[in-house]
Coordinates of C-alpha atoms in Angstrom, one line a residue:
Chain A
X1 CA -0.2 0.2 0.0
X2 CA 1.2 3.0 -1.0
X3 CA 0.4 5.0 3.1
X4 CA 2.6 2.7 4.2
X5 CA 5.6 3.1 2.1
X6 CA 4.7 6.7 2.6
X7 CA 4.7 6.0 6.1
X8 CA 8.8 4.5 6.4
X9 CA 9.6 7.0 4.3
X10 CA 8.1 9.6 6.8
X11 CA 10.2 7.8 9.9
X12 CA 13.2 7.2 7.8
X13 CA 13.6 10.4 7.0
X14 CA 12.0 11.5 10.5
X15 CA 14.0 9.4 12.2
X16 CA 17.2 10.2 11.4
X17 CA 19.8 11.0 14.5
X18 CA 20.2 15.3 13.5
X19 CA 16.2 15.7 12.8
X20 CA 15.5 13.7 15.6
X21 CA 17.2 16.2 17.9
X22 CA 15.3 18.9 16.5
X23 CA 12.1 17.4 17.8
X24 CA 13.3 16.8 20.7
X25 CA 14.6 20.4 20.5
X26 CA 11.3 21.8 19.5
X27 CA 9.3 20.0 21.8
X28 CA 11.4 20.8 24.7
X29 CA 11.9 24.0 23.7
X30 CA 8.2 24.6 23.4
X31 CA 6.5 23.5 26.3
X32 CA 9.1 25.3 28.5
X33 CA 8.6 28.0 27.3
X34 CA 5.0 27.7 26.5
X35 CA 4.6 26.7 30.8
X36 CA 5.4 30.2 31.0
X37 CA 2.5 31.5 32.9
X38 CA 1.3 34.2 30.2
X39 CA 3.5 33.1 27.6
X40 CA 0.7 31.2 25.0
X41 CA 1.7 28.9 22.3
X42 CA 2.2 32.1 19.6
X43 CA 4.1 34.1 21.4
X44 CA 5.9 31.1 21.9
X45 CA 6.4 30.0 18.5
X46 CA 6.8 34.2 17.1
X47 CA 9.8 34.0 19.8
X48 CA 11.7 31.4 18.5
X49 CA 10.6 31.4 15.1
X50 CA 14.3 32.8 14.1
X51 CA 15.9 30.3 15.3
X52 CA 15.0 27.4 13.0
X53 CA 15.6 29.9 10.4
X54 CA 19.4 29.4 9.8
X55 CA 17.9 25.2 9.6
X56 CA 17.7 23.2 6.3
X57 CA 14.2 23.0 5.3
X58 CA 13.1 20.0 6.8
X59 CA 14.9 20.6 10.6
X60 CA 13.4 23.6 10.4
X61 CA 9.6 22.9 9.8
X62 CA 10.3 19.4 11.9
X63 CA 11.1 21.7 14.6
X64 CA 9.2 24.8 14.2
X65 CA 5.9 21.9 14.6
X66 CA 7.7 20.3 17.7
X67 CA 7.6 23.6 19.0
X68 CA 3.9 23.7 18.6
X69 CA 2.2 21.3 20.3
X70 CA 5.3 21.8 22.6
X71 CA 3.4 24.8 23.3
X72 CA 0.1 23.7 22.6
X73 CA 0.9 21.3 26.2
X74 CA 2.2 24.0 28.1
X75 CA -0.5 25.8 28.0
X76 CA -2.8 23.0 29.3
X77 CA -0.3 22.3 32.2
X78 CA -0.7 26.2 33.1
X79 CA -4.7 25.9 33.0
X80 CA -4.2 23.3 35.1
X81 CA -2.3 24.4 37.6
X82 CA -2.8 28.0 37.2
X83 CA -6.0 28.3 35.8
X84 CA -4.6 30.2 33.3
X85 CA -5.3 29.9 29.7
X86 CA -1.6 30.1 27.6
X87 CA -4.5 31.0 25.0
X88 CA -8.1 30.7 24.2
X89 CA -8.0 26.8 23.7
X90 CA -7.1 25.7 26.6
X91 CA -9.5 28.6 28.7
X92 CA -11.6 25.2 29.1
X93 CA -9.3 23.5 30.8
X94 CA -8.7 25.7 33.3
X95 CA -12.5 25.3 34.6
X96 CA -12.5 21.3 36.0
X97 CA -8.4 21.3 35.3
X98 CA -8.1 23.4 38.2
X99 CA -10.7 22.6 40.1
X100 CA -8.8 19.1 40.0
X101 CA -5.2 20.8 41.2
X102 CA -6.9 22.4 43.9
X103 CA -9.1 19.2 45.2
X104 CA -5.4 17.6 45.6
X105 CA -5.5 15.9 41.9
X106 CA -3.6 18.3 39.8
X107 CA -1.1 14.7 39.2
X108 CA -4.3 12.8 37.6
X109 CA -6.2 15.8 36.0
X110 CA -2.0 16.8 34.4
X111 CA -1.5 12.7 33.4
X112 CA -4.7 13.1 31.6
X113 CA -4.5 16.0 29.8
X114 CA -1.4 14.1 28.7
X115 CA -2.8 10.8 27.8
X116 CA -6.1 12.2 25.9
X117 CA -3.5 14.8 23.9
X118 CA -1.5 11.8 23.2
X119 CA -4.2 10.1 21.6
X120 CA -5.6 12.4 19.9
X121 CA -2.5 13.1 17.7
X122 CA -2.4 9.7 17.2
X123 CA -5.2 9.9 15.6
X124 CA -4.7 13.3 13.6
X125 CA -1.7 12.6 12.9
X126 CA -3.0 9.5 11.2
X127 CA -5.7 12.2 10.2
X128 CA -3.1 14.0 7.8
X129 CA -1.4 10.4 6.7
X130 CA -4.6 9.2 4.8
X131 CA -6.4 12.5 3.7
X132 CA -2.8 14.5 3.0
X133 CA -2.3 13.1 -0.1
X134 CA -6.0 12.8 -1.2
X135 CA -7.1 16.4 -1.0
X136 CA -3.0 16.7 -2.3
X137 CA -4.6 15.3 -5.5
X138 CA -7.6 16.9 -5.8
X139 CA -6.3 20.4 -5.2
X140 CA -4.0 19.3 -8.6
X141 CA -7.4 20.5 -9.8
X142 CA -7.6 23.9 -8.7
X143 CA -7.1 26.7 -11.0
X144 CA -6.8 30.6 -10.2
X145 CA -10.4 31.4 -10.0
X146 CA -10.5 28.0 -7.6
X147 CA -8.0 29.1 -5.3
X148 CA -9.2 32.9 -5.2
X149 CA -12.6 31.8 -4.4
X150 CA -11.2 29.5 -1.0
X151 CA -8.9 31.8 -0.1
X152 CA -12.1 34.2 0.4
X153 CA -13.4 31.5 2.1
X154 CA -10.7 31.0 4.6
X155 CA -10.4 34.7 5.4
X156 CA -14.0 35.2 6.1
X157 CA -14.1 32.6 7.5
X158 CA -11.3 32.9 10.6
X159 CA -12.6 36.3 10.6
X160 CA -16.3 36.2 11.6
X161 CA -15.5 32.7 13.6
X162 CA -12.6 34.1 15.6
X163 CA -14.3 35.7 18.9
X164 CA -15.4 39.3 19.3
X165 CA -17.6 40.2 16.9
X166 CA -17.5 40.2 12.6
X167 CA -17.1 43.8 11.3
X168 CA -13.8 44.2 13.1
X169 CA -12.4 41.1 12.0
X170 CA -13.7 41.4 8.8
X171 CA -11.8 44.7 8.6
X172 CA -9.3 43.5 10.7
X173 CA -8.2 40.9 6.9
X174 CA -8.2 43.7 5.2
X175 CA -5.4 45.4 7.2
X176 CA -4.0 42.4 6.8
X177 CA -3.8 41.8 2.9
X178 CA -2.4 45.8 2.5
X179 CA -0.1 44.6 5.5
X180 CA 0.6 42.3 2.8
X181 CA 0.5 44.8 -0.2
X182 CA 3.4 46.4 1.2
X183 CA 6.5 45.6 -1.4
X184 CA 7.5 45.1 -4.3
X185 CA 4.5 44.1 -6.5
X186 CA 5.3 41.1 -8.9
X187 CA 3.7 41.7 -12.3
X188 CA 4.9 44.9 -12.9
X189 CA 7.9 45.4 -10.8
X190 CA 6.6 48.8 -9.0
X191 CA 7.2 49.1 -5.1
X192 CA 4.4 49.7 -3.2
X193 CA 3.8 51.3 0.0
X194 CA 7.7 51.4 0.9
X195 CA 7.8 55.3 1.2
X196 CA 11.2 55.2 -0.7
X197 CA 13.1 53.3 2.4
X198 CA 14.8 50.6 0.7
X199 CA 14.3 48.1 3.5
X200 CA 10.1 48.4 2.9
X201 CA 10.6 47.1 -1.1
X202 CA 10.7 43.1 0.1
X203 CA 8.4 43.9 2.2
X204 CA 7.5 43.3 6.1
X205 CA 9.4 40.5 7.0
X206 CA 6.8 38.0 9.0
X207 CA 8.6 37.7 12.6
X208 CA 8.9 42.3 12.9
X209 CA 4.1 41.2 11.9
X210 CA 4.4 37.7 14.4
X211 CA 6.1 38.9 17.4
X212 CA 4.7 42.6 16.8
X213 CA 1.4 41.7 17.0
X214 CA 1.4 39.0 19.8
X215 CA 4.6 38.9 22.4
X216 CA 4.6 43.4 22.5
X217 CA 1.4 43.3 21.7
X218 CA 0.4 41.2 24.5
X219 CA 3.0 41.6 27.4
X220 CA 1.8 45.7 27.4
X221 CA -2.0 43.8 27.8
X222 CA -0.2 41.7 30.1
X223 CA 1.5 44.2 32.5
X224 CA -1.6 46.6 32.2
X225 CA -4.1 44.2 33.8
X226 CA -4.0 44.4 37.8
X227 CA -5.9 41.0 39.0
X228 CA -3.1 38.7 41.1
X229 CA -3.0 34.8 39.9
X230 CA -3.3 33.0 42.4
X231 CA -0.4 30.0 42.1
X232 CA -1.1 26.3 42.5
X233 CA 2.7 25.7 44.9
X234 CA 1.9 21.9 46.3
X235 CA 3.4 19.5 45.6
X236 CA 2.0 17.3 42.4
X237 CA 1.5 13.8 43.1
X238 CA 0.5 10.4 42.3
X239 CA 0.6 11.3 39.4
X240 CA -1.4 8.3 37.7
X241 CA -5.0 8.5 37.3
X242 CA -7.3 5.8 39.3
X243 CA -9.1 2.8 37.0
X244 CA -12.3 5.4 37.6
X245 CA -10.6 7.7 36.2
X246 CA -9.4 6.0 33.1
X247 CA -12.9 4.7 32.4
X248 CA -15.0 8.4 32.9
X249 CA -12.6 9.8 30.4
X250 CA -11.8 7.0 27.8
X251 CA -15.6 7.8 26.0
X252 CA -14.9 11.9 26.5
X253 CA -11.0 11.5 25.3
X254 CA -12.4 10.3 22.0
X255 CA -15.9 12.0 21.5
X256 CA -13.6 14.9 22.1
X257 CA -11.1 13.7 19.6
X258 CA -13.7 13.6 16.3
X259 CA -14.6 16.7 17.1
X260 CA -11.4 18.3 17.0
X261 CA -10.8 16.8 14.1
X262 CA -13.5 17.5 12.2
X263 CA -13.0 22.0 13.8
X264 CA -9.4 21.5 12.9
X265 CA -9.5 21.5 8.8
X266 CA -12.4 24.8 9.5
X267 CA -10.5 28.0 9.1
X268 CA -10.8 30.2 11.7
X269 CA -12.5 27.6 14.1
X270 CA -9.1 25.7 15.7
X271 CA -8.5 24.3 18.7
X272 CA -10.4 27.2 20.9
X273 CA -14.4 26.5 18.8
X274 CA -13.4 22.8 19.5
X275 CA -12.3 22.4 23.3
X276 CA -15.6 24.9 24.6
X277 CA -17.5 22.3 21.6
X278 CA -17.0 19.2 23.2
X279 CA -17.5 20.9 26.9
X280 CA -20.6 21.9 26.1
X281 CA -21.5 18.1 24.5
X282 CA -19.7 16.1 27.5
X283 CA -21.7 18.3 30.0
X284 CA -25.0 17.3 28.1
X285 CA -24.1 13.9 28.1
X286 CA -23.6 14.1 31.8
X287 CA -25.2 11.6 33.7
X288 CA -24.7 14.4 36.8
X289 CA -23.6 17.3 34.7
X290 CA -23.3 19.2 38.0
X291 CA -19.8 18.0 38.8
X292 CA -18.7 20.0 35.6
X293 CA -16.9 23.0 36.8
X294 CA -16.0 21.6 40.3
X295 CA -13.2 19.9 39.0
X296 CA -15.0 16.2 36.7
X297 CA -12.5 14.2 34.9
X298 CA -14.3 14.6 31.9
X299 CA -14.0 18.1 31.5
X300 CA -10.2 17.8 31.5
X301 CA -10.0 15.1 28.7
X302 CA -12.5 15.2 26.1
X303 CA -11.4 19.6 25.5
X304 CA -7.3 18.5 26.2
X305 CA -8.0 15.7 23.3
X306 CA -10.4 18.0 21.3
X307 CA -7.5 20.7 20.9
X308 CA -5.3 18.4 20.6
X309 CA -7.3 17.0 17.7
X310 CA -7.7 19.7 16.0
X311 CA -4.1 21.2 16.5
X312 CA -3.1 18.3 14.7
X313 CA -5.8 18.4 11.1
X314 CA -5.3 22.7 11.3
X315 CA -2.0 21.2 9.2
X316 CA -4.3 19.8 6.3
X317 CA -5.9 22.9 4.8
X318 CA -1.8 24.2 5.4
X319 CA -0.4 22.1 3.8
X320 CA -2.1 20.6 1.0
X321 CA -3.6 23.6 -0.2
X322 CA -1.5 25.8 1.7
X323 CA -4.1 27.9 3.6
X324 CA -3.6 28.5 7.4
X325 CA -6.5 27.9 8.9
X326 CA -5.6 29.5 12.0
X327 CA -2.6 31.8 13.2
X328 CA -0.3 29.5 14.3
X329 CA -0.6 27.7 10.9
X330 CA 0.8 31.1 9.0
X331 CA 3.4 30.8 11.2
X332 CA 4.3 27.4 9.8
X333 CA 2.7 28.6 6.3
X334 CA 5.3 31.3 6.4
X335 CA 8.3 29.3 7.5
X336 CA 7.7 26.7 4.6
X337 CA 7.7 30.5 2.0
X338 CA 10.9 31.6 4.0
X339 CA 12.8 28.1 2.8
X340 CA 11.9 28.6 -0.4
X341 CA 8.7 26.0 -0.3
X342 CA 5.2 27.0 -1.8
X343 CA 3.1 25.1 0.7
X344 CA 0.8 23.5 -1.7
X345 CA -0.8 19.9 -3.3
X346 CA 2.7 20.6 -4.3
X347 CA 4.3 20.0 -2.0
X348 CA 3.5 15.8 -1.4
X349 CA 4.9 15.2 -5.1
X350 CA 8.0 17.4 -5.1
X351 CA 9.5 16.9 -1.5
X352 CA 7.6 14.3 -0.1
X353 CA 10.7 13.7 2.8
X354 CA 9.1 17.4 4.1
X355 CA 5.3 16.0 4.1
X356 CA 6.0 12.7 5.0
X357 CA 8.8 13.2 7.6
X358 CA 6.7 15.7 9.3
X359 CA 3.9 13.5 10.0
X360 CA 6.2 10.9 11.3
X361 CA 8.2 13.8 13.5
X362 CA 4.3 14.5 14.8
X363 CA 3.7 11.4 16.2
X364 CA 7.5 11.2 17.7
X365 CA 6.8 14.7 19.0
X366 CA 3.5 13.3 20.9
X367 CA 5.2 10.8 21.9
X368 CA 8.2 12.8 23.1
X369 CA 5.8 14.8 24.9
X370 CA 4.3 11.8 26.9
X371 CA 8.1 11.6 28.2
X372 CA 8.3 15.3 28.8
X373 CA 5.4 15.4 30.5
X374 CA 4.6 13.5 33.4
X375 CA 8.3 12.7 34.1
X376 CA 9.3 15.8 35.0
X377 CA 5.9 17.1 36.0
X378 CA 7.9 18.3 39.1
X379 CA 10.5 20.8 36.7
X380 CA 7.6 22.2 35.0
X381 CA 5.7 22.9 38.7
X382 CA 8.7 24.8 39.8
X383 CA 8.6 27.0 36.1
X384 CA 5.7 28.3 36.9
X385 CA 6.3 29.4 39.9
X386 CA 8.6 32.0 38.1
X387 CA 7.8 35.9 38.5
X388 CA 5.8 37.2 35.5
X389 CA 8.3 41.0 36.1
X390 CA 11.7 38.5 35.1
X391 CA 10.0 37.0 32.4
X392 CA 8.7 39.7 30.1
X393 CA 11.5 41.8 30.0
X394 CA 13.9 38.6 28.3
X395 CA 11.0 37.9 26.2
X396 CA 11.6 41.2 24.8
X397 CA 15.1 40.8 24.3
X398 CA 14.7 37.5 22.4
X399 CA 12.0 38.8 20.2
X400 CA 14.6 41.7 19.4
X401 CA 17.5 39.3 19.0
X402 CA 15.7 36.9 16.9
X403 CA 14.5 40.1 14.6
X404 CA 17.0 41.0 13.9
X405 CA 19.0 37.9 12.8
X406 CA 16.8 37.7 10.6
X407 CA 17.4 40.3 8.1
X408 CA 20.9 41.4 10.3
X409 CA 18.9 45.5 10.3
X410 CA 17.6 47.3 12.5
X411 CA 15.0 48.5 10.5
X412 CA 13.3 45.3 11.2
X413 CA 13.3 46.0 15.0
X414 CA 11.9 49.6 15.2
X415 CA 8.9 48.5 13.3
X416 CA 8.5 45.9 15.0
X417 CA 8.3 48.5 18.0
X418 CA 5.7 50.1 15.7
X419 CA 3.7 47.1 14.9
X420 CA 3.8 46.0 18.6
X421 CA 2.4 49.6 19.5
X422 CA -1.0 49.3 16.9
X423 CA -0.7 45.6 17.9
X424 CA -1.6 47.0 21.6
X425 CA -4.2 49.9 20.3
X426 CA -6.2 47.3 18.2
X427 CA -6.4 44.9 21.4
X428 CA -7.8 47.4 23.3
X429 CA -10.5 48.3 20.5
X430 CA -10.9 44.5 21.0
X431 CA -9.8 43.6 17.7
X432 CA -8.8 40.1 17.0
X433 CA -4.7 40.2 15.7
X434 CA -5.7 37.0 14.4
X435 CA -7.8 37.2 11.4
X436 CA -5.1 40.2 10.4
X437 CA -1.8 37.9 10.7
X438 CA -3.7 35.4 8.5
X439 CA -4.7 38.1 5.6
X440 CA -1.1 39.7 5.6
X441 CA 0.3 35.8 4.7
X442 CA -2.4 35.1 2.1
X443 CA -2.3 38.8 0.4
X444 CA -0.2 38.1 -2.2
X445 CA -0.9 35.1 -2.9
X446 CA -4.3 36.4 -3.3
X447 CA -4.0 39.4 -5.6
X448 CA -1.6 36.9 -7.5
X449 CA -4.5 34.8 -8.4
X450 CA -7.0 37.5 -8.2
X451 CA -5.5 39.1 -11.0
X452 CA -4.3 35.5 -13.1
X453 CA -8.4 34.8 -13.0
X454 CA -9.1 37.8 -14.3
X455 CA -6.7 38.1 -16.9
X456 CA -7.8 34.0 -17.7
X457 CA -11.5 35.0 -18.3
X458 CA -10.7 38.1 -19.6
X459 CA -12.1 40.4 -17.2
X460 CA -15.0 38.7 -16.7
X461 CA -15.8 38.1 -12.8
X462 CA -18.6 35.7 -13.3
X463 CA -15.9 33.1 -13.6
X464 CA -16.1 32.6 -9.6
X465 CA -19.9 32.2 -10.4
X466 CA -18.9 29.7 -13.7
X467 CA -16.4 26.9 -12.3
X468 CA -17.9 24.5 -10.1
X469 CA -15.2 24.3 -7.9
X470 CA -15.0 28.0 -7.2
X471 CA -19.6 27.9 -6.8
X472 CA -19.3 25.7 -4.1
X473 CA -16.6 28.2 -2.2
X474 CA -18.4 31.1 -2.9
X475 CA -21.4 29.9 -1.6
X476 CA -19.9 28.4 1.2
X477 CA -18.0 31.5 2.0
X478 CA -22.1 33.7 1.4
X479 CA -23.5 30.8 3.9
X480 CA -20.3 31.5 6.8
X481 CA -21.7 35.1 6.6
X482 CA -25.2 35.4 6.4
X483 CA -25.4 32.7 9.4
X484 CA -22.7 34.3 11.3
X485 CA -23.8 37.9 10.6
X486 CA -27.3 37.1 10.7
X487 CA -27.8 36.9 14.5
X488 CA -25.9 40.1 15.1
X489 CA -27.5 42.0 12.9
X490 CA -30.6 41.0 14.8
X491 CA -29.6 41.5 17.6
X492 CA -28.2 45.0 17.2
X493 CA -31.3 46.5 15.8
X494 CA -33.8 45.2 19.0
X495 CA -33.5 48.6 21.6
X496 CA -30.9 48.3 24.6
Chain B
X1 CA -26.4 64.0 27.5
X2 CA -22.8 63.7 25.3
X3 CA -21.9 60.7 24.5
X4 CA -17.4 60.2 25.4
X5 CA -16.4 59.8 22.1
X6 CA -12.6 59.6 23.4
X7 CA -13.3 56.2 25.3
X8 CA -15.6 55.1 23.4
X9 CA -14.8 52.1 22.0
X10 CA -16.1 50.4 18.4
X11 CA -15.7 54.8 17.7
X12 CA -12.1 54.9 17.8
X13 CA -11.6 51.7 16.1
X14 CA -13.9 52.7 13.2
X15 CA -12.2 55.6 12.5
X16 CA -9.0 53.8 12.9
X17 CA -10.8 51.9 9.8
X18 CA -11.3 54.6 8.5
X19 CA -7.6 56.7 8.8
X20 CA -5.5 53.8 7.1
X21 CA -8.1 52.8 4.8
X22 CA -8.1 56.4 3.0
X23 CA -4.6 56.7 3.8
X24 CA -4.3 53.6 2.1
X25 CA -6.6 54.2 -1.0
X26 CA -4.3 57.8 -1.6
X27 CA -1.1 56.5 -2.2
X28 CA -1.9 53.9 -4.0
X29 CA -3.8 56.7 -6.8
X30 CA 0.1 56.7 -7.9
X31 CA 0.0 53.4 -8.5
X32 CA -1.3 52.5 -12.7
X33 CA -4.4 50.8 -11.9
X34 CA -5.8 49.0 -14.8
X35 CA -8.6 47.3 -15.4
X36 CA -10.4 44.3 -14.7
X37 CA -8.6 42.0 -17.2
X38 CA -5.2 43.7 -16.9
X39 CA -5.2 45.0 -13.4
X40 CA -2.3 47.6 -12.3
X41 CA -0.4 47.8 -9.5
X42 CA -2.5 49.8 -7.8
X43 CA -6.3 48.4 -8.0
X44 CA -5.8 46.1 -5.2
X45 CA -4.7 48.3 -2.7
X46 CA -7.0 50.9 -3.5
X47 CA -9.9 48.7 -3.9
X48 CA -9.1 47.4 -0.3
X49 CA -8.9 50.6 1.0
X50 CA -11.9 51.5 0.4
X51 CA -13.4 48.4 1.5
X52 CA -11.4 49.0 4.7
X53 CA -12.5 52.6 5.1
X54 CA -16.8 51.5 4.4
X55 CA -15.4 49.1 7.2
X56 CA -14.6 51.6 9.5
X57 CA -18.1 54.0 8.5
X58 CA -20.2 51.1 9.7
X59 CA -17.6 50.0 12.9
X60 CA -17.9 53.9 13.9
X61 CA -21.2 54.2 13.1
X62 CA -22.1 51.5 15.5
X63 CA -19.9 52.3 18.0
X64 CA -21.7 55.8 18.5
X65 CA -25.4 53.9 18.9
X66 CA -23.7 51.7 21.8
X67 CA -21.4 53.4 23.4
X68 CA -19.5 50.9 24.6
X69 CA -16.6 51.6 26.2
X70 CA -13.3 50.8 25.7
X71 CA -12.2 47.9 29.0
X72 CA -9.9 48.8 31.1
X73 CA -7.7 51.9 31.6
X74 CA -5.2 52.9 28.3
X75 CA -1.3 51.8 29.5
X76 CA 0.5 54.0 27.8
X77 CA 3.5 54.2 30.0
X78 CA 4.0 50.2 29.9
X79 CA 4.0 50.7 25.9
X80 CA 6.0 53.5 25.9
X81 CA 8.5 51.9 27.9
X82 CA 8.8 48.7 25.8
X83 CA 8.7 49.8 22.5
X84 CA 11.2 52.5 23.7
X85 CA 13.5 49.5 24.8
X86 CA 13.0 47.4 21.8
X87 CA 13.7 50.8 19.0
X88 CA 16.8 51.0 21.9
X89 CA 18.3 47.4 21.4
X90 CA 17.7 47.8 17.8
X91 CA 20.1 51.1 18.2
X92 CA 22.6 50.1 20.4
X93 CA 23.4 46.7 18.7
X94 CA 25.0 48.6 15.4
X95 CA 26.9 51.5 17.9
X96 CA 27.7 50.0 21.3
X97 CA 27.6 46.0 20.3
X98 CA 25.4 43.4 21.8
X99 CA 25.9 43.5 25.9
X100 CA 25.2 47.7 26.3
X101 CA 22.0 46.8 24.0
X102 CA 20.5 43.4 26.3
X103 CA 21.5 45.2 29.1
X104 CA 19.4 48.5 28.0
X105 CA 16.7 46.7 26.8
X106 CA 16.3 44.6 29.3
X107 CA 15.7 47.2 32.4
X108 CA 13.8 49.6 30.2
X109 CA 12.0 46.6 29.4
X110 CA 11.4 45.6 33.5
X111 CA 10.5 49.4 33.9
X112 CA 7.2 49.0 32.8
X113 CA 6.0 46.3 35.1
X114 CA 4.5 47.7 37.9
X115 CA 7.0 45.9 40.3
X116 CA 10.2 47.3 39.4
X117 CA 13.2 46.3 42.1
X118 CA 16.8 48.0 41.0
X119 CA 19.0 44.7 42.4
X120 CA 16.7 42.7 40.9
X121 CA 17.0 44.0 38.1
X122 CA 20.3 44.0 38.0
X123 CA 21.1 40.6 38.3
X124 CA 18.3 39.4 35.5
X125 CA 20.2 41.9 33.4
X126 CA 23.3 39.8 34.5
X127 CA 22.3 37.3 33.8
X128 CA 20.2 36.6 30.2
X129 CA 22.4 38.8 28.8
X130 CA 25.6 36.1 30.1
X131 CA 22.4 33.7 28.8
X132 CA 21.8 35.4 25.3
X133 CA 25.9 35.7 24.4
X134 CA 26.1 32.0 25.0
X135 CA 23.6 31.3 23.5
X136 CA 23.2 34.2 20.7
X137 CA 26.9 34.6 19.9
X138 CA 28.6 31.2 20.7
X139 CA 25.8 28.5 20.1
X140 CA 24.2 30.2 16.8
X141 CA 27.5 31.9 15.9
X142 CA 25.5 35.1 14.8
X143 CA 28.3 37.4 13.9
X144 CA 27.3 41.2 16.6
X145 CA 30.3 42.1 18.3
X146 CA 29.6 41.7 21.9
X147 CA 30.6 45.5 22.3
X148 CA 31.4 47.9 20.4
X149 CA 30.1 48.4 17.0
X150 CA 30.8 47.2 13.6

């Protein structure tokens, strides 16, 4: 079977000593930084992204993927022990996970989270291996028109489905597209929005935008809030869940995995929505829903499985179509692009070692997570007590060094400060930065495909509605808009 | 009752989008627009600028109606200090070298926190600067002078 041969190739790549070392380094670094309170996966990736910049393509992407799930997992540790989610995806885990910790059951909560994540990770990886090639083959038939409408769908979905309101989300996408315009126009060679500054002719660097929007803005937001944190300082004892725990957690894990796997593929929804949705589902299915919120193990297992499954399947559209479904996947896409690889259906054919090596390394990474997390939990617990006033100056320093090292130019560092200020203002105005990042990453691709599609169609814009696949994407885009915007509009019309 | 616009969340957001959208469309006026069939470099940014402006108008109007306020205080002081620490890093790395740049960045950034303890910050600066020199200069071999300019 093809799949087996491909997986064998993948494991061959991933098990090389070098790649194994990068995978391990990624997972370890990701967990280490992700577990620090107030540092979410996006900040972690944005900060560590420049390190991978100097590596060859395969180890670079393997390491980044490792950082990603390491950080994601580190986030659940903080949720359980500190009641402080690194990102929205693990916010649900706080509810019951932290309660379990307060009742002295931090150990089983952590173990359940790790094992549920591991299970979901395995299933997710398998799904990528199964669905990837099929989807990729299908996508090979896509023309410029299909790509344009697909990107439009992804952008609209990401804007509308993130928390906050849709109008601002859409505006942020447009703003991101405009940021992506900066630099030389590939078709005409004209430089746009560069104000005669030579550094801007190449466009605004990805690290600059990601670090500015997420790391800098988030740090300032954290500094201004005054709520004291209650840190769980007790010892974590009795790691292993009881037989009853395992019985309670088994089905929720499976259901969470299924739900997360579906949500992960959808643009804009990703891990966050899937963990909320599964938590709600488990609460509905539970014989005694009142236990939820006071330390129900299902409330840890299901959302953790869901967000990990979603985190894995989110790779599917990114790897096979070149369309990132979330801000983190946008980082991955940017990493591939910087390595000179155009993500899309061709990657699988032209770079099978990269594609299958990454998939195999995901599975290895998930194993490493369990190995790294359960026995070493004592170290992570101690890291949680590091005060934020030591952390944030260090994060700023690393971001500066990282930014500088990408281009060896102080201009990028200045630009990062400017984008950080803009990012902070936008966050205060409750405009989600994630759609902006997606717009920025997809902008040049969207413009390119839009131009090509209309050139082929001789300027006839109906081309997006006459080609069947493109029509499907357009209808889906409209549906997303109608479903998400209509209730909000109705609510607005009613007098308050 | 006169509505307070200065802290009206959506009013400010809308205004920001309008300004940025208008600016984008205005700056793109010099780029050849082309036609729908053969788009010039000005087509895409102009259209985007106008769309952003329209979203801005909508958000602004909604802000006027709902009057929702910005949550919490604006943290201008930490924002300014963090931004300054980043800019200083860029300025100093070229002219004074990695060690002074790292120390200044750490101290200025730390000043953005609520709880600035001088001795602790000095210790942090020493530890983190050593750490970055070891990792970035010796480990990753980034070619920056530790002290002094290029």
